[in-house]
PDB file of C-alpha atoms in Angstrom:
ATOM      1  CA  UNK A   1       7.166  24.945   4.721  1.00  0.00           C
ATOM      2  CA  UNK A   2       6.499  24.005   1.128  1.00  0.00           C
ATOM      3  CA  UNK A   3       3.903  26.301  -0.377  1.00  0.00           C
ATOM      4  CA  UNK A   4       2.430  26.995  -3.793  1.00  0.00           C
ATOM      5  CA  UNK A   5       0.202  29.924  -4.677  1.00  0.00           C
ATOM      6  CA  UNK A   6      -2.162  30.276  -7.597  1.00  0.00           C
ATOM      7  CA  UNK A   7      -3.647  33.717  -7.034  1.00  0.00           C
ATOM      8  CA  UNK A   8      -6.517  33.512  -9.512  1.00  0.00           C
ATOM      9  CA  UNK A   9      -9.452  31.213  -8.800  1.00  0.00           C
ATOM     10  CA  UNK A  10     -11.028  31.989 -12.143  1.00  0.00           C
ATOM     11  CA  UNK A  11      -9.604  33.274 -15.398  1.00  0.00           C
ATOM     12  CA  UNK A  12     -12.138  34.115 -18.055  1.00  0.00           C
ATOM     13  CA  UNK A  13     -11.024  34.932 -21.603  1.00  0.00           C
ATOM     14  CA  UNK A  14     -12.359  34.922 -25.140  1.00  0.00           C
ATOM     15  CA  UNK A  15     -11.232  32.448 -27.757  1.00  0.00           C
ATOM     16  CA  UNK A  16      -8.012  33.549 -29.405  1.00  0.00           C
ATOM     17  CA  UNK A  17      -6.891  35.694 -26.489  1.00  0.00           C
ATOM     18  CA  UNK A  18      -3.570  35.055 -24.726  1.00  0.00           C
ATOM     19  CA  UNK A  19      -3.671  33.245 -21.422  1.00  0.00           C
ATOM     20  CA  UNK A  20      -1.341  33.317 -18.445  1.00  0.00           C
ATOM     21  CA  UNK A  21      -2.077  31.265 -15.335  1.00  0.00           C
ATOM     22  CA  UNK A  22       0.139  32.343 -12.469  1.00  0.00           C
ATOM     23  CA  UNK A  23       1.986  30.110 -10.052  1.00  0.00           C
ATOM     24  CA  UNK A  24       4.443  31.053  -7.340  1.00  0.00           C
ATOM     25  CA  UNK A  25       6.120  28.617  -5.019  1.00  0.00           C
ATOM     26  CA  UNK A  26       8.045  28.663  -1.788  1.00  0.00           C
ATOM     27  CA  UNK A  27      10.216  25.605  -1.360  1.00  0.00           C
ATOM     28  CA  UNK A  28      13.363  24.557   0.355  1.00  0.00           C
ATOM     29  CA  UNK A  29      15.615  23.047  -2.242  1.00  0.00           C
ATOM     30  CA  UNK A  30      14.976  23.155  -5.968  1.00  0.00           C
ATOM     31  CA  UNK A  31      11.717  21.395  -6.751  1.00  0.00           C
ATOM     32  CA  UNK A  32      10.633  19.902  -9.982  1.00  0.00           C
ATOM     33  CA  UNK A  33       7.535  21.656 -11.214  1.00  0.00           C
ATOM     34  CA  UNK A  34       4.455  20.378 -12.967  1.00  0.00           C
ATOM     35  CA  UNK A  35       1.210  21.681 -14.346  1.00  0.00           C
ATOM     36  CA  UNK A  36      -1.782  19.365 -14.157  1.00  0.00           C
ATOM     37  CA  UNK A  37      -5.124  19.815 -15.879  1.00  0.00           C
ATOM     38  CA  UNK A  38      -8.549  18.430 -15.088  1.00  0.00           C
ATOM     39  CA  UNK A  39     -11.171  18.628 -17.815  1.00  0.00           C
ATOM     40  CA  UNK A  40     -14.813  18.263 -16.903  1.00  0.00           C
ATOM     41  CA  UNK A  41     -15.622  14.709 -15.792  1.00  0.00           C
ATOM     42  CA  UNK A  42     -12.088  13.471 -16.467  1.00  0.00           C
ATOM     43  CA  UNK A  43      -9.270  12.458 -14.227  1.00  0.00           C
ATOM     44  CA  UNK A  44      -6.371  14.706 -13.375  1.00  0.00           C
ATOM     45  CA  UNK A  45      -3.673  14.496 -16.025  1.00  0.00           C
ATOM     46  CA  UNK A  46      -0.189  15.829 -16.500  1.00  0.00           C
ATOM     47  CA  UNK A  47       0.027  18.840 -18.806  1.00  0.00           C
ATOM     48  CA  UNK A  48       3.720  19.586 -18.708  1.00  0.00           C
ATOM     49  CA  UNK A  49       6.922  19.427 -16.654  1.00  0.00           C
ATOM     50  CA  UNK A  50       9.569  22.069 -16.418  1.00  0.00           C
ATOM     51  CA  UNK A  51      12.435  19.615 -16.791  1.00  0.00           C
ATOM     52  CA  UNK A  52      11.366  18.620 -20.284  1.00  0.00           C
ATOM     53  CA  UNK A  53      10.842  22.183 -21.554  1.00  0.00           C
ATOM     54  CA  UNK A  54       8.068  20.901 -23.744  1.00  0.00           C
ATOM     55  CA  UNK A  55       5.013  22.504 -25.233  1.00  0.00           C
ATOM     56  CA  UNK A  56       1.780  20.576 -24.845  1.00  0.00           C
ATOM     57  CA  UNK A  57      -1.420  21.692 -26.560  1.00  0.00           C
ATOM     58  CA  UNK A  58       0.270  25.040 -27.181  1.00  0.00           C
ATOM     59  CA  UNK A  59       0.980  25.640 -23.492  1.00  0.00           C
ATOM     60  CA  UNK A  60       4.417  26.505 -22.191  1.00  0.00           C
ATOM     61  CA  UNK A  61       5.725  27.300 -18.732  1.00  0.00           C
ATOM     62  CA  UNK A  62       8.974  28.983 -17.848  1.00  0.00           C
ATOM     63  CA  UNK A  63      10.634  28.444 -14.528  1.00  0.00           C
ATOM     64  CA  UNK A  64      11.890  31.704 -13.023  1.00  0.00           C
ATOM     65  CA  UNK A  65      14.010  30.773 -10.051  1.00  0.00           C
ATOM     66  CA  UNK A  66      14.598  34.390  -9.095  1.00  0.00           C
ATOM     67  CA  UNK A  67      10.900  35.068  -8.777  1.00  0.00           C
ATOM     68  CA  UNK A  68      10.126  31.454  -7.795  1.00  0.00           C
ATOM     69  CA  UNK A  69       7.414  31.407 -10.421  1.00  0.00           C
ATOM     70  CA  UNK A  70       6.240  28.869 -12.979  1.00  0.00           C
ATOM     71  CA  UNK A  71       3.518  30.621 -14.922  1.00  0.00           C
ATOM     72  CA  UNK A  72       1.583  28.729 -17.593  1.00  0.00           C
ATOM     73  CA  UNK A  73       1.064  30.507 -20.901  1.00  0.00           C
ATOM     74  CA  UNK A  74      -0.693  30.040 -24.189  1.00  0.00           C
ATOM     75  CA  UNK A  75      -0.736  32.665 -26.931  1.00  0.00           C
ATOM     76  CA  UNK A  76      -4.183  31.847 -28.322  1.00  0.00           C
ATOM     77  CA  UNK A  77      -6.748  30.200 -26.061  1.00  0.00           C
ATOM     78  CA  UNK A  78      -9.206  27.653 -27.460  1.00  0.00           C
ATOM     79  CA  UNK A  79     -12.609  26.694 -26.075  1.00  0.00           C
ATOM     80  CA  UNK A  80     -11.364  23.173 -25.395  1.00  0.00           C
ATOM     81  CA  UNK A  81      -8.783  24.629 -23.016  1.00  0.00           C
ATOM     82  CA  UNK A  82     -11.557  25.318 -20.517  1.00  0.00           C
ATOM     83  CA  UNK A  83     -10.611  23.277 -17.460  1.00  0.00           C
ATOM     84  CA  UNK A  84      -9.154  23.397 -13.976  1.00  0.00           C
ATOM     85  CA  UNK A  85      -5.386  23.919 -13.905  1.00  0.00           C
ATOM     86  CA  UNK A  86      -3.160  23.041 -10.974  1.00  0.00           C
ATOM     87  CA  UNK A  87       0.437  24.040 -10.405  1.00  0.00           C
ATOM     88  CA  UNK A  88       2.293  21.377  -8.462  1.00  0.00           C
ATOM     89  CA  UNK A  89       5.849  21.574  -7.137  1.00  0.00           C
ATOM     90  CA  UNK A  90       7.208  18.169  -6.416  1.00  0.00           C
ATOM     91  CA  UNK A  91      10.367  16.229  -5.816  1.00  0.00           C
ATOM     92  CA  UNK A  92      13.616  17.837  -4.865  1.00  0.00           C
ATOM     93  CA  UNK A  93      17.115  16.471  -5.098  1.00  0.00           C
ATOM     94  CA  UNK A  94      17.196  16.254  -1.328  1.00  0.00           C
ATOM     95  CA  UNK A  95      14.700  13.421  -1.564  1.00  0.00           C
ATOM     96  CA  UNK A  96      11.405  15.175  -0.971  1.00  0.00           C
ATOM     97  CA  UNK A  97       9.107  13.126  -3.171  1.00  0.00           C
ATOM     98  CA  UNK A  98       5.676  14.523  -2.542  1.00  0.00           C
ATOM     99  CA  UNK A  99       3.610  16.460  -5.046  1.00  0.00           C
ATOM    100  CA  UNK A 100       1.841  19.436  -3.481  1.00  0.00           C
ATOM    101  CA  UNK A 101      -0.977  21.188  -5.312  1.00  0.00           C
ATOM    102  CA  UNK A 102      -1.918  24.815  -5.560  1.00  0.00           C
ATOM    103  CA  UNK A 103      -5.512  25.875  -5.091  1.00  0.00           C
ATOM    104  CA  UNK A 104      -6.079  25.708  -8.830  1.00  0.00           C
ATOM    105  CA  UNK A 105      -7.271  28.154 -11.453  1.00  0.00           C
ATOM    106  CA  UNK A 106     -10.380  27.568 -13.474  1.00  0.00           C
ATOM    107  CA  UNK A 107      -9.883  28.703 -17.053  1.00  0.00           C
ATOM    108  CA  UNK A 108     -13.038  29.546 -18.941  1.00  0.00           C
ATOM    109  CA  UNK A 109     -12.637  30.264 -22.651  1.00  0.00           C
ATOM    110  CA  UNK A 110     -15.666  31.834 -24.253  1.00  0.00           C
ATOM    111  CA  UNK A 111     -16.518  31.744 -27.961  1.00  0.00           C
TER     112      UNK A 111
ATOM    113  CA  UNK B   1       2.947   6.016 -18.353  1.00  0.00           C
ATOM    114  CA  UNK B   2       1.387   4.004 -15.523  1.00  0.00           C
ATOM    115  CA  UNK B   3      -2.371   3.499 -15.556  1.00  0.00           C
ATOM    116  CA  UNK B   4      -4.257   3.395 -12.265  1.00  0.00           C
ATOM    117  CA  UNK B   5      -7.550   1.622 -11.679  1.00  0.00           C
ATOM    118  CA  UNK B   6      -9.355   2.907  -8.611  1.00  0.00           C
ATOM    119  CA  UNK B   7     -12.514   1.520  -7.068  1.00  0.00           C
ATOM    120  CA  UNK B   8     -15.175   2.071  -6.058  1.00  0.00           C
ATOM    121  CA  UNK B   9     -15.838   5.112  -8.199  1.00  0.00           C
ATOM    122  CA  UNK B  10     -18.445   6.337  -5.775  1.00  0.00           C
ATOM    123  CA  UNK B  11     -20.250   5.241  -2.629  1.00  0.00           C
ATOM    124  CA  UNK B  12     -22.810   6.470  -0.164  1.00  0.00           C
ATOM    125  CA  UNK B  13     -22.083   5.323   3.371  1.00  0.00           C
ATOM    126  CA  UNK B  14     -23.689   5.552   6.771  1.00  0.00           C
ATOM    127  CA  UNK B  15     -21.904   7.531   9.445  1.00  0.00           C
ATOM    128  CA  UNK B  16     -19.851   5.391  11.793  1.00  0.00           C
ATOM    129  CA  UNK B  17     -18.990   2.829   9.127  1.00  0.00           C
ATOM    130  CA  UNK B  18     -15.736   2.363   7.195  1.00  0.00           C
ATOM    131  CA  UNK B  19     -14.944   2.256   3.490  1.00  0.00           C
ATOM    132  CA  UNK B  20     -11.874   0.776   1.846  1.00  0.00           C
ATOM    133  CA  UNK B  21     -10.726   2.219  -1.481  1.00  0.00           C
ATOM    134  CA  UNK B  22      -8.456   0.203  -3.734  1.00  0.00           C
ATOM    135  CA  UNK B  23      -5.879   1.291  -6.285  1.00  0.00           C
ATOM    136  CA  UNK B  24      -4.237  -1.026  -8.778  1.00  0.00           C
ATOM    137  CA  UNK B  25      -1.384   0.156 -10.993  1.00  0.00           C
ATOM    138  CA  UNK B  26      -0.579  -1.625 -14.238  1.00  0.00           C
ATOM    139  CA  UNK B  27       3.168  -1.513 -13.566  1.00  0.00           C
ATOM    140  CA  UNK B  28       5.475  -1.465 -10.586  1.00  0.00           C
ATOM    141  CA  UNK B  29       5.902   2.013  -9.141  1.00  0.00           C
ATOM    142  CA  UNK B  30       8.136   3.307  -6.431  1.00  0.00           C
ATOM    143  CA  UNK B  31       5.843   5.810  -4.800  1.00  0.00           C
ATOM    144  CA  UNK B  32       2.103   5.813  -4.226  1.00  0.00           C
ATOM    145  CA  UNK B  33       0.121   8.580  -2.585  1.00  0.00           C
ATOM    146  CA  UNK B  34      -3.391   9.259  -1.357  1.00  0.00           C
ATOM    147  CA  UNK B  35      -5.120  12.626  -1.716  1.00  0.00           C
ATOM    148  CA  UNK B  36      -8.410  14.127  -0.656  1.00  0.00           C
ATOM    149  CA  UNK B  37     -10.272  16.701  -2.700  1.00  0.00           C
ATOM    150  CA  UNK B  38     -13.082  18.321  -0.757  1.00  0.00           C
ATOM    151  CA  UNK B  39     -15.897  20.010  -2.676  1.00  0.00           C
ATOM    152  CA  UNK B  40     -14.660  23.063  -4.530  1.00  0.00           C
ATOM    153  CA  UNK B  41     -11.137  22.715  -3.221  1.00  0.00           C
ATOM    154  CA  UNK B  42      -7.733  21.561  -4.363  1.00  0.00           C
ATOM    155  CA  UNK B  43      -6.035  18.273  -3.626  1.00  0.00           C
ATOM    156  CA  UNK B  44      -4.647  17.719  -0.145  1.00  0.00           C
ATOM    157  CA  UNK B  45      -2.086  15.001   0.412  1.00  0.00           C
ATOM    158  CA  UNK B  46      -3.166  12.515   3.063  1.00  0.00           C
ATOM    159  CA  UNK B  47      -0.175  10.187   3.107  1.00  0.00           C
ATOM    160  CA  UNK B  48       2.566   8.439   1.202  1.00  0.00           C
ATOM    161  CA  UNK B  49       1.975   4.706   0.941  1.00  0.00           C
ATOM    162  CA  UNK B  50       5.282   2.957   1.548  1.00  0.00           C
ATOM    163  CA  UNK B  51       5.778  -0.582   0.313  1.00  0.00           C
ATOM    164  CA  UNK B  52       6.650  -2.888   3.178  1.00  0.00           C
ATOM    165  CA  UNK B  53       6.410  -0.284   5.913  1.00  0.00           C
ATOM    166  CA  UNK B  54       3.925   2.030   7.578  1.00  0.00           C
ATOM    167  CA  UNK B  55       2.537   4.928   5.589  1.00  0.00           C
ATOM    168  CA  UNK B  56       3.859   8.435   6.157  1.00  0.00           C
ATOM    169  CA  UNK B  57       1.023  10.783   7.092  1.00  0.00           C
ATOM    170  CA  UNK B  58       0.769  14.511   6.533  1.00  0.00           C
ATOM    171  CA  UNK B  59      -0.098  16.911   9.283  1.00  0.00           C
ATOM    172  CA  UNK B  60      -3.747  16.601  10.239  1.00  0.00           C
ATOM    173  CA  UNK B  61      -4.124  13.001   9.122  1.00  0.00           C
ATOM    174  CA  UNK B  62      -3.663   9.982  11.370  1.00  0.00           C
ATOM    175  CA  UNK B  63      -3.373   6.263  10.864  1.00  0.00           C
ATOM    176  CA  UNK B  64      -6.367   5.396  13.033  1.00  0.00           C
ATOM    177  CA  UNK B  65      -8.650   7.428  10.794  1.00  0.00           C
ATOM    178  CA  UNK B  66      -7.020   6.623   7.441  1.00  0.00           C
ATOM    179  CA  UNK B  67      -5.231   3.262   7.641  1.00  0.00           C
ATOM    180  CA  UNK B  68      -3.281   2.520   4.455  1.00  0.00           C
ATOM    181  CA  UNK B  69      -1.882  -0.689   3.106  1.00  0.00           C
ATOM    182  CA  UNK B  70       0.725  -1.204   0.387  1.00  0.00           C
ATOM    183  CA  UNK B  71       1.457  -4.926   0.159  1.00  0.00           C
ATOM    184  CA  UNK B  72       3.407  -4.709  -3.110  1.00  0.00           C
ATOM    185  CA  UNK B  73       4.624  -2.299  -5.776  1.00  0.00           C
ATOM    186  CA  UNK B  74       1.358  -2.226  -7.739  1.00  0.00           C
ATOM    187  CA  UNK B  75      -1.412  -2.041  -5.139  1.00  0.00           C
ATOM    188  CA  UNK B  76      -2.573   0.118  -2.248  1.00  0.00           C
ATOM    189  CA  UNK B  77      -5.692   0.628  -0.182  1.00  0.00           C
ATOM    190  CA  UNK B  78      -6.982   3.528   1.859  1.00  0.00           C
ATOM    191  CA  UNK B  79      -9.639   3.003   4.514  1.00  0.00           C
ATOM    192  CA  UNK B  80     -11.763   5.868   5.759  1.00  0.00           C
ATOM    193  CA  UNK B  81     -12.748   4.780   9.253  1.00  0.00           C
ATOM    194  CA  UNK B  82     -15.649   5.724  11.508  1.00  0.00           C
ATOM    195  CA  UNK B  83     -16.976   8.082   8.876  1.00  0.00           C
ATOM    196  CA  UNK B  84     -18.793  11.316   9.495  1.00  0.00           C
ATOM    197  CA  UNK B  85     -20.400  13.716   6.994  1.00  0.00           C
ATOM    198  CA  UNK B  86     -17.197  15.805   7.104  1.00  0.00           C
ATOM    199  CA  UNK B  87     -15.420  12.925   5.356  1.00  0.00           C
ATOM    200  CA  UNK B  88     -17.575  13.408   2.277  1.00  0.00           C
ATOM    201  CA  UNK B  89     -15.035  14.105  -0.415  1.00  0.00           C
ATOM    202  CA  UNK B  90     -13.261  12.729  -3.461  1.00  0.00           C
ATOM    203  CA  UNK B  91     -10.344  10.473  -2.613  1.00  0.00           C
ATOM    204  CA  UNK B  92      -7.620   9.938  -5.207  1.00  0.00           C
ATOM    205  CA  UNK B  93      -4.607   7.724  -5.406  1.00  0.00           C
ATOM    206  CA  UNK B  94      -1.495   8.649  -7.321  1.00  0.00           C
ATOM    207  CA  UNK B  95       1.649   6.893  -8.427  1.00  0.00           C
ATOM    208  CA  UNK B  96       5.021   8.264  -9.374  1.00  0.00           C
ATOM    209  CA  UNK B  97       5.994   6.821 -12.721  1.00  0.00           C
ATOM    210  CA  UNK B  98       9.315   6.916 -14.490  1.00  0.00           C
ATOM    211  CA  UNK B  99      12.446   8.576 -13.220  1.00  0.00           C
ATOM    212  CA  UNK B 100      14.221  11.858 -13.752  1.00  0.00           C
ATOM    213  CA  UNK B 101      14.193  13.078 -17.316  1.00  0.00           C
ATOM    214  CA  UNK B 102      12.569  10.003 -18.844  1.00  0.00           C
ATOM    215  CA  UNK B 103       9.653  10.924 -21.137  1.00  0.00           C
ATOM    216  CA  UNK B 104       7.031   9.266 -18.960  1.00  0.00           C
ATOM    217  CA  UNK B 105       8.184  10.792 -15.679  1.00  0.00           C
ATOM    218  CA  UNK B 106       5.424  12.263 -13.625  1.00  0.00           C
ATOM    219  CA  UNK B 107       2.605  11.442 -11.306  1.00  0.00           C
ATOM    220  CA  UNK B 108      -0.487   9.695 -12.618  1.00  0.00           C
ATOM    221  CA  UNK B 109      -3.824   9.664 -10.874  1.00  0.00           C
ATOM    222  CA  UNK B 110      -6.732   7.344 -10.426  1.00  0.00           C
ATOM    223  CA  UNK B 111     -10.180   8.457 -11.457  1.00  0.00           C
ATOM    224  CA  UNK B 112     -11.160   9.106  -7.856  1.00  0.00           C
ATOM    225  CA  UNK B 113     -13.711   7.801  -5.384  1.00  0.00           C
ATOM    226  CA  UNK B 114     -16.587  10.120  -4.629  1.00  0.00           C
ATOM    227  CA  UNK B 115     -17.646   9.413  -1.057  1.00  0.00           C
ATOM    228  CA  UNK B 116     -20.839  10.723   0.480  1.00  0.00           C
ATOM    229  CA  UNK B 117     -21.450  10.085   4.177  1.00  0.00           C
ATOM    230  CA  UNK B 118     -25.030  10.373   5.371  1.00  0.00           C
TER     231      UNK B 118
END
């Protein structure tokens, strides 16, 4: 069965500290992987995708196929990064098109 | 990327009644999905809304309880039938936009419908 694990419900850091939000997945096939973010009172929005290898708002995520992980990182957290973050494995080349969400990690960045 | 308008944004309903939620996308999309987000929890996929055919439901969700329509490539509805307080939740629609490595590829979401059943 497709499964995604975000082990931390809450991650609390001070401004300027490094941040790593963990995500591990168990999937048949090679899924595409996404991170979504939900700021307070806003809709869920795409943060980044592994296929584009981009850096959005200073966040990066490296896909480690050996460890089946897709951890989200930022070297220096900002207060405006406080939000709910969801790891979401999605489509595979075999035609599995659904996006499945992890339990989410709430990031709280304190001044 | 695709923009989704979802309505109503919230509603309070009596148990035993039904509510239909609508999602309109500003461009044609291949895939549309419906999720439920119960208080304090993550998103759970209810079903994939297929254009021109019956929706594909996830385990634990059935058509009689959550009938879905998808009459064209830009619109879908989800009905929550015979509601009980346990159905109180946020319901979200989603659309897959773009393809493959295109810059706008991803899944966009509606703003959600907050349903309270009393």
